[in-house]
Structures are given as structure tokens and as C-alpha cells.
């Protein structure tokens, strides 16, 4: 139906290679071998490290590489809506920047993204529209640029305000 979820904690299939993980991602939607290969090539363009490690057990990837694999596996379905749950969790800052750059690129290429992210600073840089939740309730919402400028948001979530 065009909807896919890349879960929190990556949940890749350890004990299987990078290639096998990606093949599983496209198993139900791309029965045509040519379409599957084209999509795989696209994933390897987005994440060149996965191409280099395609025969490696996915358990041996770094956390950032595992996150790339989880997103790549989801992208094998060629989704219209990609749900990303905490893609920056546990990653080094340089990996967070790389992942967010790719998320922006995917969105610019036409994939709608629903991003759930505790790192508000990173999330609001990407967001066209955002919701701030506290204990499961929406406390503020608006376009990303407006939320980034909102003094209460800056003070509470973005580390700003007077000292």
C-alpha cells in the first residue's frame, strides 16, 4: 500500500548478510528481478558502504551502518510514505548528520517521511511540519521553521534561552 516502517533499534536480521537483509526488504513488492536490481542499485548509491559490505554479516556493521541497512531495507519497497522511528538513536554525531542528509534527500526526491525523533534540534531542521509531544500529548504543533524559532521550544528542547 506504499507504507513502510523502519523501526527503532534498527532490527536488522543478524546472521544474514547485508545483501540478504536488502533482498528481504524487496521480497513482497518487487517480484520482477529487474525492478528489484534497480532498487538495490539505488540503495547502494544512497549508502555506498552497504555495497562494499554486501556479503558481510549484518551483525558486524557499526550502529550507523546498521541504521543505513534498516532504512535501505525499508526503501527496497519503494514506499510513498516512510515511517522512521528514532533513526539517530545511539549514533555518533557524524553518523546522525549523514543519516539526516539522506532523509532530506529522500524527501526531496518525493518520498513522504514521518519522522519520530527525540533529537528535536535535528528533527526540526528537517521538518516541514512538526508536533511536540509531552507524555503522549501534543503540546505544540506548527511548521518546522516556526517551531525552531518558538522561544518556548528553543528553551525547553533545543538548549537555548538565557543563562
Coordinates of C-alpha atoms in Angstrom, one line a residue:
X1 CA 0.0 0.0 0.0
X2 CA 3.1 2.3 -0.2
X3 CA 3.7 2.5 3.6
X4 CA 6.8 1.1 5.3
X5 CA 8.3 1.3 8.8
X6 CA 12.0 1.4 9.8
X7 CA 11.7 0.6 13.5
X8 CA 13.5 2.0 16.5
X9 CA 16.6 -0.1 17.3
X10 CA 17.2 -1.0 13.6
X11 CA 16.0 -4.6 14.0
X12 CA 18.1 -5.9 11.1
X13 CA 18.4 -9.7 10.6
X14 CA 21.7 -10.5 12.3
X15 CA 23.3 -13.8 11.0
X16 CA 22.3 -12.7 7.5
X17 CA 24.3 -10.7 5.1
X18 CA 23.7 -7.1 4.1
X19 CA 22.5 -8.4 0.7
X20 CA 20.1 -10.9 2.3
X21 CA 18.6 -8.2 4.5
X22 CA 18.0 -5.9 1.5
X23 CA 16.6 -8.8 -0.5
X24 CA 14.1 -9.5 2.2
X25 CA 13.0 -5.8 2.1
X26 CA 12.0 -6.1 -1.5
X27 CA 10.7 -9.7 -1.4
X28 CA 7.0 -9.0 -1.4
X29 CA 6.8 -5.8 -3.6
X30 CA 9.4 -6.3 -6.4
X31 CA 8.8 -9.7 -7.8
X32 CA 10.3 -8.5 -11.1
X33 CA 14.1 -9.2 -10.9
X34 CA 15.0 -6.1 -13.0
X35 CA 12.9 -3.8 -10.7
X36 CA 14.5 -5.3 -7.6
X37 CA 18.0 -4.9 -9.1
X38 CA 17.3 -1.3 -10.0
X39 CA 16.1 -0.6 -6.5
X40 CA 19.1 -2.3 -5.0
X41 CA 21.4 -0.2 -7.2
X42 CA 19.6 2.9 -5.8
X43 CA 20.1 1.8 -2.2
X44 CA 23.8 1.3 -2.9
X45 CA 24.1 4.7 -4.4
X46 CA 22.5 6.2 -1.3
X47 CA 24.6 4.1 1.1
X48 CA 27.9 3.2 -0.7
X49 CA 29.2 1.4 2.4
X50 CA 26.5 -1.1 2.1
X51 CA 27.6 -2.0 -1.3
X52 CA 31.1 -2.6 0.0
X53 CA 29.8 -4.8 2.8
X54 CA 27.0 -6.6 0.9
X55 CA 28.4 -10.1 1.7
X56 CA 29.2 -9.3 5.3
X57 CA 27.1 -10.5 8.2
X58 CA 24.9 -7.5 9.2
X59 CA 25.8 -8.1 12.9
X60 CA 29.3 -6.9 12.2
X61 CA 28.2 -3.5 10.9
X62 CA 28.6 -0.4 13.1
X63 CA 25.5 1.1 14.6
X64 CA 25.3 3.8 11.9
X65 CA 25.8 1.2 9.2
X66 CA 23.0 -0.9 10.7
X67 CA 20.8 2.1 10.6
X68 CA 21.6 2.6 7.0
X69 CA 20.8 -1.0 6.3
X70 CA 17.4 -0.7 8.2
X71 CA 16.5 2.3 6.1
X72 CA 17.8 0.7 2.9
X73 CA 15.7 -2.4 3.6
X74 CA 12.6 -0.3 4.0
X75 CA 13.4 1.6 0.8
X76 CA 13.5 -1.6 -1.1
X77 CA 9.7 -1.4 -1.2
X78 CA 9.9 2.0 -2.9
X79 CA 7.5 3.5 -0.4
X80 CA 5.3 6.5 -0.8
X81 CA 5.4 7.0 3.0
X82 CA 8.4 6.1 5.0
X83 CA 8.0 5.9 8.8
X84 CA 11.3 6.4 10.6
X85 CA 11.4 5.7 14.4
X86 CA 14.4 7.3 16.2
X87 CA 16.9 6.9 13.3
X88 CA 19.5 8.9 15.3
X89 CA 19.3 6.8 18.4
X90 CA 22.7 5.7 19.7
X91 CA 24.6 7.1 16.7
X92 CA 27.8 9.2 16.7
X93 CA 27.1 12.9 15.7
X94 CA 28.8 12.5 12.3
X95 CA 26.5 9.4 11.5
X96 CA 23.4 11.4 12.7
X97 CA 24.3 14.1 10.2
X98 CA 24.8 11.6 7.4
X99 CA 21.5 9.8 8.1
X100 CA 19.6 13.1 8.3
X101 CA 21.2 14.3 5.0
X102 CA 19.9 11.1 3.3
X103 CA 16.4 11.6 4.9
X104 CA 16.3 15.1 3.5
X105 CA 17.4 13.7 0.0
X106 CA 14.7 11.0 0.1
X107 CA 12.1 13.7 0.9
X108 CA 13.3 16.0 -1.8
X109 CA 13.0 13.1 -4.3
X110 CA 9.3 12.7 -3.4
X111 CA 9.1 10.2 -0.5
X112 CA 6.9 11.5 2.3
X113 CA 8.5 10.9 5.7
X114 CA 7.0 10.6 9.1
X115 CA 9.9 11.1 11.5
X116 CA 9.7 10.3 15.2
X117 CA 12.8 11.7 16.8
X118 CA 13.8 12.7 20.3
X119 CA 16.6 14.9 19.0
X120 CA 14.4 17.9 18.4
X121 CA 17.2 20.1 17.0
X122 CA 17.9 17.6 14.3
X123 CA 14.2 16.8 13.6
X124 CA 13.1 20.4 13.3
X125 CA 15.8 21.1 10.8
X126 CA 14.2 18.6 8.5
X127 CA 10.5 19.1 9.4
X128 CA 8.1 20.7 7.1
X129 CA 5.6 20.3 9.9
X130 CA 6.2 19.2 13.5
X131 CA 4.4 18.1 16.6
X132 CA 5.9 18.3 20.1
X133 CA 4.6 15.7 22.5
X134 CA 4.9 15.5 26.2
X135 CA 3.8 12.4 28.0
X136 CA 1.9 11.3 24.8
X137 CA 0.0 14.6 24.3
X138 CA 0.6 17.2 21.6
X139 CA 1.6 20.4 23.4
X140 CA 2.5 22.4 20.3
X141 CA 2.5 22.0 16.5
X142 CA 3.4 24.0 13.5
X143 CA 5.7 24.3 10.5
X144 CA 9.3 23.3 11.3
X145 CA 10.7 26.8 10.8
X146 CA 8.2 28.4 13.2
X147 CA 8.8 25.7 15.8
X148 CA 12.6 26.3 15.5
X149 CA 12.0 30.0 16.3
X150 CA 9.5 29.5 19.1
X151 CA 11.1 30.7 22.3
X152 CA 9.4 28.1 24.5
X153 CA 10.6 25.3 22.2
X154 CA 14.1 26.7 22.0
X155 CA 14.3 26.9 25.8
X156 CA 12.8 23.5 26.5
X157 CA 14.0 21.3 23.7
X158 CA 16.8 23.0 21.8
X159 CA 19.1 24.0 24.6
X160 CA 18.6 27.7 24.2
X161 CA 17.4 30.5 26.4
X162 CA 19.2 32.8 28.8
X163 CA 21.7 31.5 31.3

